[in-house]
Amino acid sequence: MNATERSKVSVVVITRDRVEELRRTLRTLRGLRPRPPVVVVDNASRDATPEMVRDEFPEVDLVRSETNRGAAARNTGVARTRTPYVAFCDDDSWWYPGALERAADAFDVHPRLGLVAAGVYVGEEEREDPVNEALRDSPLEAEEDLPGPRVLGFLACACVVRRSAFEQVGGFEPLLFFGGEEALLAQDLAARGWGLCHLPRVHAHHRPSPVRPPGEWRLTLEERNALLTVWLRRGPRVVLLRTARAVARAVRDARTRRALRLAVGSAPRVAVARRRLPAVVERDLALVEGT
């Protein structure tokens, strides 16, 4: 590979208060050839993250947010890129050598491909993430103009998007903040006719940070966001069924009560942003969900 070759893929990393993990990720990305342009969006870190990036990685485009914008900070990062394709990292994940070029080749050949869901390998022992099997065994029917199993899910820290497709659908929804934000983006891409595929040979590594938000808080947000995603996009039958199930669980489960209360508090914003999915995407979701 020519040392002067330029990558077709930029990498957007969001981070908050995990300076050591981010340093490791940026060192790994710096070693990729061709070296991808990197944008770091700092979600209002209170540690030395901004200073470390400026001092040790001057080639990185650093964006400092005054507030923690959660997953939607990725939208800001994508807006700073100039390549046709964009890969996402968290501060505790990175891409294997050759992975971004394999994704770019797939995008080049398949113009309807909007997102590549990578194979994910976890920890020092490089074990397969269970998500890999779920993606490989997707129940969705294959389509000839796409290069791999069709999916309606992915991990945000291990995906590559066509920048024009991502921007067309508005990126990650700020209302969700964090936790399960991928589902809504997948549905929005599919609704616009973009294909989402799992390519097992595109590898991402995840080294989960010990510095993580409290588990109960994270799980509450994931439950809230699952309900908000249904309210934002699904048909009336699914909305009524999932809401009824949440109400029934809330009677006996404190976490569900908190999640439901948070979701109800966002109802006015949901009403403004609601946009029902096409019937073909609803049918695909029914297959994925086994309903």
mmCIF file of N, CA, C and O in Angstrom, residues 192-268:
data_model
loop_
_atom_site.group_PDB
_atom_site.id
_atom_site.type_symbol
_atom_site.label_atom_id
_atom_site.label_comp_id
_atom_site.label_asym_id
_atom_site.label_seq_id
_atom_site.Cartn_x
_atom_site.Cartn_y
_atom_site.Cartn_z
ATOM 1 N N ARG A 192 -35.426 5.130 4.202
ATOM 2 C CA ARG A 192 -35.017 5.914 3.038
ATOM 3 C C ARG A 192 -34.468 5.031 1.916
ATOM 4 O O ARG A 192 -33.979 5.548 0.907
ATOM 5 N N GLY A 193 -34.538 3.722 2.097
ATOM 6 C CA GLY A 193 -34.108 2.813 1.041
ATOM 7 C C GLY A 193 -32.656 2.401 1.081
ATOM 8 O O GLY A 193 -32.191 1.682 0.190
ATOM 9 N N TRP A 194 -31.922 2.800 2.121
ATOM 10 C CA TRP A 194 -30.528 2.404 2.234
ATOM 11 C C TRP A 194 -30.417 0.985 2.768
ATOM 12 O O TRP A 194 -31.204 0.571 3.620
ATOM 13 N N GLY A 195 -29.422 0.251 2.292
ATOM 14 C CA GLY A 195 -29.180 -1.091 2.785
ATOM 15 C C GLY A 195 -28.204 -1.085 3.942
ATOM 16 O O GLY A 195 -27.233 -0.318 3.947
ATOM 17 N N LEU A 196 -28.461 -1.929 4.932
ATOM 18 C CA LEU A 196 -27.566 -2.113 6.072
ATOM 19 C C LEU A 196 -27.106 -3.563 6.058
ATOM 20 O O LEU A 196 -27.943 -4.478 5.987
ATOM 21 N N CYS A 197 -25.801 -3.778 6.103
ATOM 22 C CA CYS A 197 -25.252 -5.129 5.990
ATOM 23 C C CYS A 197 -24.222 -5.409 7.072
ATOM 24 O O CYS A 197 -23.519 -4.498 7.526
ATOM 25 N N HIS A 198 -24.128 -6.682 7.418
ATOM 26 C CA HIS A 198 -23.035 -7.153 8.266
ATOM 27 C C HIS A 198 -21.950 -7.715 7.374
ATOM 28 O O HIS A 198 -22.209 -8.581 6.530
ATOM 29 N N LEU A 199 -20.727 -7.204 7.526
ATOM 30 C CA LEU A 199 -19.574 -7.733 6.803
ATOM 31 C C LEU A 199 -18.603 -8.306 7.821
ATOM 32 O O LEU A 199 -17.869 -7.558 8.497
ATOM 33 N N PRO A 200 -18.572 -9.628 7.978
ATOM 34 C CA PRO A 200 -17.761 -10.249 9.035
ATOM 35 C C PRO A 200 -16.270 -9.957 8.935
ATOM 36 O O PRO A 200 -15.570 -9.983 9.953
ATOM 37 N N ARG A 201 -15.766 -9.660 7.723
ATOM 38 C CA ARG A 201 -14.325 -9.418 7.564
ATOM 39 C C ARG A 201 -13.933 -7.984 7.915
ATOM 40 O O ARG A 201 -12.745 -7.641 7.880
ATOM 41 N N VAL A 202 -14.898 -7.150 8.223
ATOM 42 C CA VAL A 202 -14.604 -5.807 8.732
ATOM 43 C C VAL A 202 -14.600 -5.907 10.255
ATOM 44 O O VAL A 202 -15.645 -6.098 10.875
ATOM 45 N N HIS A 203 -13.434 -5.809 10.862
ATOM 46 C CA HIS A 203 -13.270 -6.114 12.289
ATOM 47 C C HIS A 203 -13.060 -4.845 13.118
ATOM 48 O O HIS A 203 -12.256 -3.982 12.765
ATOM 49 N N ALA A 204 -13.770 -4.791 14.226
ATOM 50 C CA ALA A 204 -13.561 -3.744 15.226
ATOM 51 C C ALA A 204 -13.247 -4.414 16.555
ATOM 52 O O ALA A 204 -13.709 -5.524 16.844
ATOM 53 N N HIS A 205 -12.458 -3.730 17.366
ATOM 54 C CA HIS A 205 -12.089 -4.249 18.680
ATOM 55 C C HIS A 205 -12.709 -3.372 19.759
ATOM 56 O O HIS A 205 -12.702 -2.142 19.662
ATOM 57 N N HIS A 206 -13.249 -4.011 20.800
ATOM 58 C CA HIS A 206 -13.844 -3.292 21.926
ATOM 59 C C HIS A 206 -13.159 -3.752 23.209
ATOM 60 O O HIS A 206 -13.158 -4.946 23.526
ATOM 61 N N ARG A 207 -12.557 -2.819 23.901
ATOM 62 C CA ARG A 207 -11.934 -3.100 25.196
ATOM 63 C C ARG A 207 -12.727 -2.322 26.243
ATOM 64 O O ARG A 207 -12.392 -1.183 26.569
ATOM 65 N N PRO A 208 -13.838 -2.904 26.749
ATOM 66 C CA PRO A 208 -14.750 -2.136 27.611
ATOM 67 C C PRO A 208 -14.025 -1.447 28.764
ATOM 68 O O PRO A 208 -13.257 -2.057 29.505
ATOM 69 N N SER A 209 -14.283 -0.158 28.890
ATOM 70 C CA SER A 209 -13.630 0.633 29.930
ATOM 71 C C SER A 209 -14.203 0.298 31.301
ATOM 72 O O SER A 209 -15.414 0.106 31.443
ATOM 73 N N PRO A 210 -13.346 0.250 32.324
ATOM 74 C CA PRO A 210 -13.863 0.102 33.689
ATOM 75 C C PRO A 210 -14.534 1.385 34.187
ATOM 76 O O PRO A 210 -15.237 1.369 35.193
ATOM 77 N N VAL A 211 -14.282 2.490 33.485
ATOM 78 C CA VAL A 211 -14.881 3.772 33.866
ATOM 79 C C VAL A 211 -16.170 3.920 33.059
ATOM 80 O O VAL A 211 -16.178 4.377 31.920
ATOM 81 N N ARG A 212 -17.270 3.493 33.657
ATOM 82 C CA ARG A 212 -18.531 3.459 32.933
ATOM 83 C C ARG A 212 -19.626 4.094 33.781
ATOM 84 O O ARG A 212 -19.537 4.112 35.020
ATOM 85 N N PRO A 213 -20.684 4.603 33.124
ATOM 86 C CA PRO A 213 -21.814 5.121 33.900
ATOM 87 C C PRO A 213 -22.423 4.011 34.749
ATOM 88 O O PRO A 213 -22.286 2.826 34.426
ATOM 89 N N PRO A 214 -23.065 4.366 35.843
ATOM 90 C CA PRO A 214 -23.693 3.339 36.688
ATOM 91 C C PRO A 214 -24.607 2.436 35.880
ATOM 92 O O PRO A 214 -25.378 2.898 35.031
ATOM 93 N N GLY A 215 -24.511 1.125 36.143
ATOM 94 C CA GLY A 215 -25.268 0.156 35.359
ATOM 95 C C GLY A 215 -26.765 0.385 35.393
ATOM 96 O O GLY A 215 -27.449 0.258 34.372
ATOM 97 N N GLU A 216 -27.295 0.714 36.548
ATOM 98 C CA GLU A 216 -28.741 0.905 36.667
ATOM 99 C C GLU A 216 -29.197 2.092 35.822
ATOM 100 O O GLU A 216 -30.244 2.035 35.161
ATOM 101 N N TRP A 217 -28.427 3.153 35.845
ATOM 102 C CA TRP A 217 -28.757 4.329 35.024
ATOM 103 C C TRP A 217 -28.735 3.978 33.553
ATOM 104 O O TRP A 217 -29.624 4.357 32.784
ATOM 105 N N ARG A 218 -27.710 3.238 33.138
ATOM 106 C CA ARG A 218 -27.574 2.861 31.735
ATOM 107 C C ARG A 218 -28.748 1.985 31.287
ATOM 108 O O ARG A 218 -29.318 2.192 30.209
ATOM 109 N N LEU A 219 -29.106 1.021 32.100
ATOM 110 C CA LEU A 219 -30.203 0.126 31.747
ATOM 111 C C LEU A 219 -31.544 0.864 31.704
ATOM 112 O O LEU A 219 -32.406 0.567 30.873
ATOM 113 N N THR A 220 -31.709 1.830 32.599
ATOM 114 C CA THR A 220 -32.933 2.629 32.581
ATOM 115 C C THR A 220 -33.044 3.414 31.277
ATOM 116 O O THR A 220 -34.121 3.469 30.652
ATOM 117 N N LEU A 221 -31.945 4.027 30.851
ATOM 118 C CA LEU A 221 -31.965 4.771 29.594
ATOM 119 C C LEU A 221 -32.218 3.853 28.405
ATOM 120 O O LEU A 221 -32.949 4.223 27.470
ATOM 121 N N GLU A 222 -31.637 2.667 28.408
ATOM 122 C CA GLU A 222 -31.871 1.736 27.308
ATOM 123 C C GLU A 222 -33.343 1.343 27.231
ATOM 124 O O GLU A 222 -33.917 1.270 26.130
ATOM 125 N N GLU A 223 -33.965 1.120 28.389
ATOM 126 C CA GLU A 223 -35.384 0.767 28.390
ATOM 127 C C GLU A 223 -36.235 1.955 27.941
ATOM 128 O O GLU A 223 -37.191 1.803 27.178
ATOM 129 N N ARG A 224 -35.893 3.137 28.438
ATOM 130 C CA ARG A 224 -36.622 4.332 27.989
ATOM 131 C C ARG A 224 -36.500 4.517 26.481
ATOM 132 O O ARG A 224 -37.487 4.782 25.779
ATOM 133 N N ASN A 225 -35.288 4.372 25.967
ATOM 134 C CA ASN A 225 -35.055 4.619 24.550
ATOM 135 C C ASN A 225 -35.725 3.596 23.653
ATOM 136 O O ASN A 225 -36.146 3.919 22.537
ATOM 137 N N ALA A 226 -35.811 2.352 24.123
ATOM 138 C CA ALA A 226 -36.538 1.349 23.343
ATOM 139 C C ALA A 226 -37.997 1.762 23.174
ATOM 140 O O ALA A 226 -38.581 1.625 22.088
ATOM 141 N N LEU A 227 -38.577 2.290 24.234
ATOM 142 C CA LEU A 227 -39.975 2.723 24.156
ATOM 143 C C LEU A 227 -40.106 3.976 23.292
ATOM 144 O O LEU A 227 -41.014 4.085 22.457
ATOM 145 N N LEU A 228 -39.188 4.930 23.468
ATOM 146 C CA LEU A 228 -39.236 6.145 22.652
ATOM 147 C C LEU A 228 -39.088 5.835 21.170
ATOM 148 O O LEU A 228 -39.746 6.450 20.315
ATOM 149 N N THR A 229 -38.217 4.882 20.848
ATOM 150 C CA THR A 229 -38.025 4.512 19.445
ATOM 151 C C THR A 229 -39.311 3.964 18.849
ATOM 152 O O THR A 229 -39.674 4.283 17.705
ATOM 153 N N VAL A 230 -40.021 3.158 19.614
ATOM 154 C CA VAL A 230 -41.327 2.648 19.154
ATOM 155 C C VAL A 230 -42.291 3.805 18.945
ATOM 156 O O VAL A 230 -42.983 3.893 17.918
ATOM 157 N N TRP A 231 -42.377 4.691 19.892
ATOM 158 C CA TRP A 231 -43.308 5.829 19.779
ATOM 159 C C TRP A 231 -42.956 6.722 18.596
ATOM 160 O O TRP A 231 -43.846 7.294 17.951
ATOM 161 N N LEU A 232 -41.672 6.867 18.308
ATOM 162 C CA LEU A 232 -41.237 7.766 17.244
ATOM 163 C C LEU A 232 -41.521 7.230 15.845
ATOM 164 O O LEU A 232 -41.724 8.017 14.914
ATOM 165 N N ARG A 233 -41.517 5.893 15.666
ATOM 166 C CA ARG A 233 -41.547 5.367 14.304
ATOM 167 C C ARG A 233 -42.561 4.254 14.027
ATOM 168 O O ARG A 233 -42.944 4.071 12.873
ATOM 169 N N ARG A 234 -42.987 3.501 15.009
ATOM 170 C CA ARG A 234 -43.747 2.292 14.715
ATOM 171 C C ARG A 234 -45.229 2.580 14.528
ATOM 172 O O ARG A 234 -45.753 3.625 14.927
ATOM 173 N N GLY A 235 -45.913 1.606 13.916
ATOM 174 C CA GLY A 235 -47.335 1.722 13.665
ATOM 175 C C GLY A 235 -48.150 1.636 14.945
ATOM 176 O O GLY A 235 -47.657 1.195 15.992
ATOM 177 N N PRO A 236 -49.429 2.049 14.893
ATOM 178 C CA PRO A 236 -50.266 2.113 16.104
ATOM 179 C C PRO A 236 -50.359 0.791 16.856
ATOM 180 O O PRO A 236 -50.342 0.781 18.098
ATOM 181 N N ARG A 237 -50.454 -0.338 16.147
ATOM 182 C CA ARG A 237 -50.595 -1.621 16.845
ATOM 183 C C ARG A 237 -49.369 -1.911 17.698
ATOM 184 O O ARG A 237 -49.483 -2.325 18.857
ATOM 185 N N VAL A 238 -48.177 -1.690 17.132
ATOM 186 C CA VAL A 238 -46.947 -1.954 17.875
ATOM 187 C C VAL A 238 -46.809 -0.961 19.031
ATOM 188 O O VAL A 238 -46.414 -1.326 20.141
ATOM 189 N N VAL A 239 -47.152 0.304 18.788
ATOM 190 C CA VAL A 239 -47.072 1.318 19.847
ATOM 191 C C VAL A 239 -47.947 0.921 21.026
ATOM 192 O O VAL A 239 -47.514 0.955 22.193
ATOM 193 N N LEU A 240 -49.183 0.543 20.753
ATOM 194 C CA LEU A 240 -50.107 0.171 21.836
ATOM 195 C C LEU A 240 -49.627 -1.069 22.572
ATOM 196 O O LEU A 240 -49.665 -1.133 23.814
ATOM 197 N N LEU A 241 -49.153 -2.069 21.824
ATOM 198 C CA LEU A 241 -48.716 -3.316 22.451
ATOM 199 C C LEU A 241 -47.500 -3.093 23.345
ATOM 200 O O LEU A 241 -47.473 -3.534 24.505
ATOM 201 N N ARG A 242 -46.481 -2.378 22.828
ATOM 202 C CA ARG A 242 -45.261 -2.180 23.616
ATOM 203 C C ARG A 242 -45.529 -1.272 24.825
ATOM 204 O O ARG A 242 -44.938 -1.470 25.897
ATOM 205 N N THR A 243 -46.394 -0.291 24.645
ATOM 206 C CA THR A 243 -46.713 0.583 25.776
ATOM 207 C C THR A 243 -47.454 -0.180 26.853
ATOM 208 O O THR A 243 -47.166 -0.035 28.058
ATOM 209 N N ALA A 244 -48.406 -1.012 26.450
ATOM 210 C CA ALA A 244 -49.154 -1.813 27.421
ATOM 211 C C ALA A 244 -48.227 -2.755 28.184
ATOM 212 O O ALA A 244 -48.365 -2.932 29.405
ATOM 213 N N ARG A 245 -47.271 -3.350 27.479
ATOM 214 C CA ARG A 245 -46.315 -4.239 28.144
ATOM 215 C C ARG A 245 -45.470 -3.461 29.156
ATOM 216 O O ARG A 245 -45.201 -3.958 30.260
ATOM 217 N N ALA A 246 -45.056 -2.255 28.784
ATOM 218 C CA ALA A 246 -44.245 -1.444 29.696
ATOM 219 C C ALA A 246 -45.044 -1.068 30.937
ATOM 220 O O ALA A 246 -44.520 -1.108 32.063
ATOM 221 N N VAL A 247 -46.283 -0.692 30.748
ATOM 222 C CA VAL A 247 -47.139 -0.338 31.895
ATOM 223 C C VAL A 247 -47.309 -1.546 32.815
ATOM 224 O O VAL A 247 -47.233 -1.422 34.056
ATOM 225 N N ALA A 248 -47.517 -2.729 32.234
ATOM 226 C CA ALA A 248 -47.684 -3.936 33.047
ATOM 227 C C ALA A 248 -46.416 -4.252 33.834
ATOM 228 O O ALA A 248 -46.474 -4.612 35.020
ATOM 229 N N ARG A 249 -45.246 -4.099 33.192
ATOM 230 C CA ARG A 249 -43.985 -4.351 33.901
ATOM 231 C C ARG A 249 -43.751 -3.322 34.990
ATOM 232 O O ARG A 249 -43.191 -3.626 36.047
ATOM 233 N N ALA A 250 -44.171 -2.089 34.746
ATOM 234 C CA ALA A 250 -43.920 -1.011 35.698
ATOM 235 C C ALA A 250 -44.604 -1.249 37.035
ATOM 236 O O ALA A 250 -44.149 -0.753 38.072
ATOM 237 N N VAL A 251 -45.662 -2.015 37.030
ATOM 238 C CA VAL A 251 -46.381 -2.299 38.274
ATOM 239 C C VAL A 251 -45.476 -3.017 39.267
ATOM 240 O O VAL A 251 -45.558 -2.788 40.484
ATOM 241 N N ARG A 252 -44.570 -3.842 38.766
ATOM 242 C CA ARG A 252 -43.743 -4.660 39.657
ATOM 243 C C ARG A 252 -42.246 -4.370 39.576
ATOM 244 O O ARG A 252 -41.460 -4.962 40.327
ATOM 245 N N ASP A 253 -41.838 -3.479 38.629
ATOM 246 C CA ASP A 253 -40.416 -3.264 38.401
ATOM 247 C C ASP A 253 -40.087 -1.779 38.484
ATOM 248 O O ASP A 253 -40.581 -0.971 37.695
ATOM 249 N N ALA A 254 -39.225 -1.418 39.437
ATOM 250 C CA ALA A 254 -38.904 -0.010 39.674
ATOM 251 C C ALA A 254 -38.163 0.609 38.492
ATOM 252 O O ALA A 254 -38.380 1.780 38.160
ATOM 253 N N ARG A 255 -37.269 -0.156 37.848
ATOM 254 C CA ARG A 255 -36.533 0.397 36.720
ATOM 255 C C ARG A 255 -37.481 0.755 35.576
ATOM 256 O O ARG A 255 -37.359 1.809 34.961
ATOM 257 N N THR A 256 -38.429 -0.125 35.296
ATOM 258 C CA THR A 256 -39.392 0.155 34.238
ATOM 259 C C THR A 256 -40.246 1.363 34.592
ATOM 260 O O THR A 256 -40.582 2.172 33.713
ATOM 261 N N ARG A 257 -40.578 1.519 35.862
ATOM 262 C CA ARG A 257 -41.346 2.709 36.260
ATOM 263 C C ARG A 257 -40.563 3.982 35.967
ATOM 264 O O ARG A 257 -41.103 4.965 35.452
ATOM 265 N N ARG A 258 -39.262 3.965 36.284
ATOM 266 C CA ARG A 258 -38.432 5.135 35.995
ATOM 267 C C ARG A 258 -38.329 5.387 34.498
ATOM 268 O O ARG A 258 -38.433 6.529 34.031
ATOM 269 N N ALA A 259 -38.117 4.304 33.737
ATOM 270 C CA ALA A 259 -37.993 4.447 32.285
ATOM 271 C C ALA A 259 -39.290 4.979 31.676
ATOM 272 O O ALA A 259 -39.257 5.858 30.799
ATOM 273 N N LEU A 260 -40.415 4.472 32.145
ATOM 274 C CA LEU A 260 -41.708 4.909 31.619
ATOM 275 C C LEU A 260 -41.961 6.371 31.972
ATOM 276 O O LEU A 260 -42.442 7.153 31.140
ATOM 277 N N ARG A 261 -41.610 6.748 33.175
ATOM 278 C CA ARG A 261 -41.788 8.141 33.589
ATOM 279 C C ARG A 261 -40.931 9.078 32.737
ATOM 280 O O ARG A 261 -41.394 10.142 32.298
ATOM 281 N N LEU A 262 -39.696 8.683 32.460
ATOM 282 C CA LEU A 262 -38.823 9.491 31.606
ATOM 283 C C LEU A 262 -39.370 9.571 30.179
ATOM 284 O O LEU A 262 -39.316 10.632 29.540
ATOM 285 N N ALA A 263 -39.872 8.461 29.688
ATOM 286 C CA ALA A 263 -40.417 8.458 28.333
ATOM 287 C C ALA A 263 -41.634 9.370 28.228
ATOM 288 O O ALA A 263 -41.762 10.152 27.276
ATOM 289 N N VAL A 264 -42.516 9.293 29.197
ATOM 290 C CA VAL A 264 -43.710 10.140 29.182
ATOM 291 C C VAL A 264 -43.315 11.611 29.223
ATOM 292 O O VAL A 264 -43.931 12.463 28.562
ATOM 293 N N GLY A 265 -42.268 11.942 29.963
ATOM 294 C CA GLY A 265 -41.805 13.317 30.020
ATOM 295 C C GLY A 265 -41.325 13.842 28.676
ATOM 296 O O GLY A 265 -41.309 15.062 28.441
ATOM 297 N N SER A 266 -40.928 12.932 27.768
ATOM 298 C CA SER A 266 -40.467 13.329 26.438
ATOM 299 C C SER A 266 -41.576 13.283 25.395
ATOM 300 O O SER A 266 -41.315 13.546 24.205
ATOM 301 N N ALA A 267 -42.800 12.959 25.806
ATOM 302 C CA ALA A 267 -43.897 12.775 24.850
ATOM 303 C C ALA A 267 -44.132 13.981 23.939
ATOM 304 O O ALA A 267 -44.386 13.804 22.741
ATOM 305 N N PRO A 268 -44.076 15.231 24.451
ATOM 306 C CA PRO A 268 -44.290 16.364 23.526
ATOM 307 C C PRO A 268 -43.262 16.411 22.398
ATOM 308 O O PRO A 268 -43.616 16.715 21.246
#
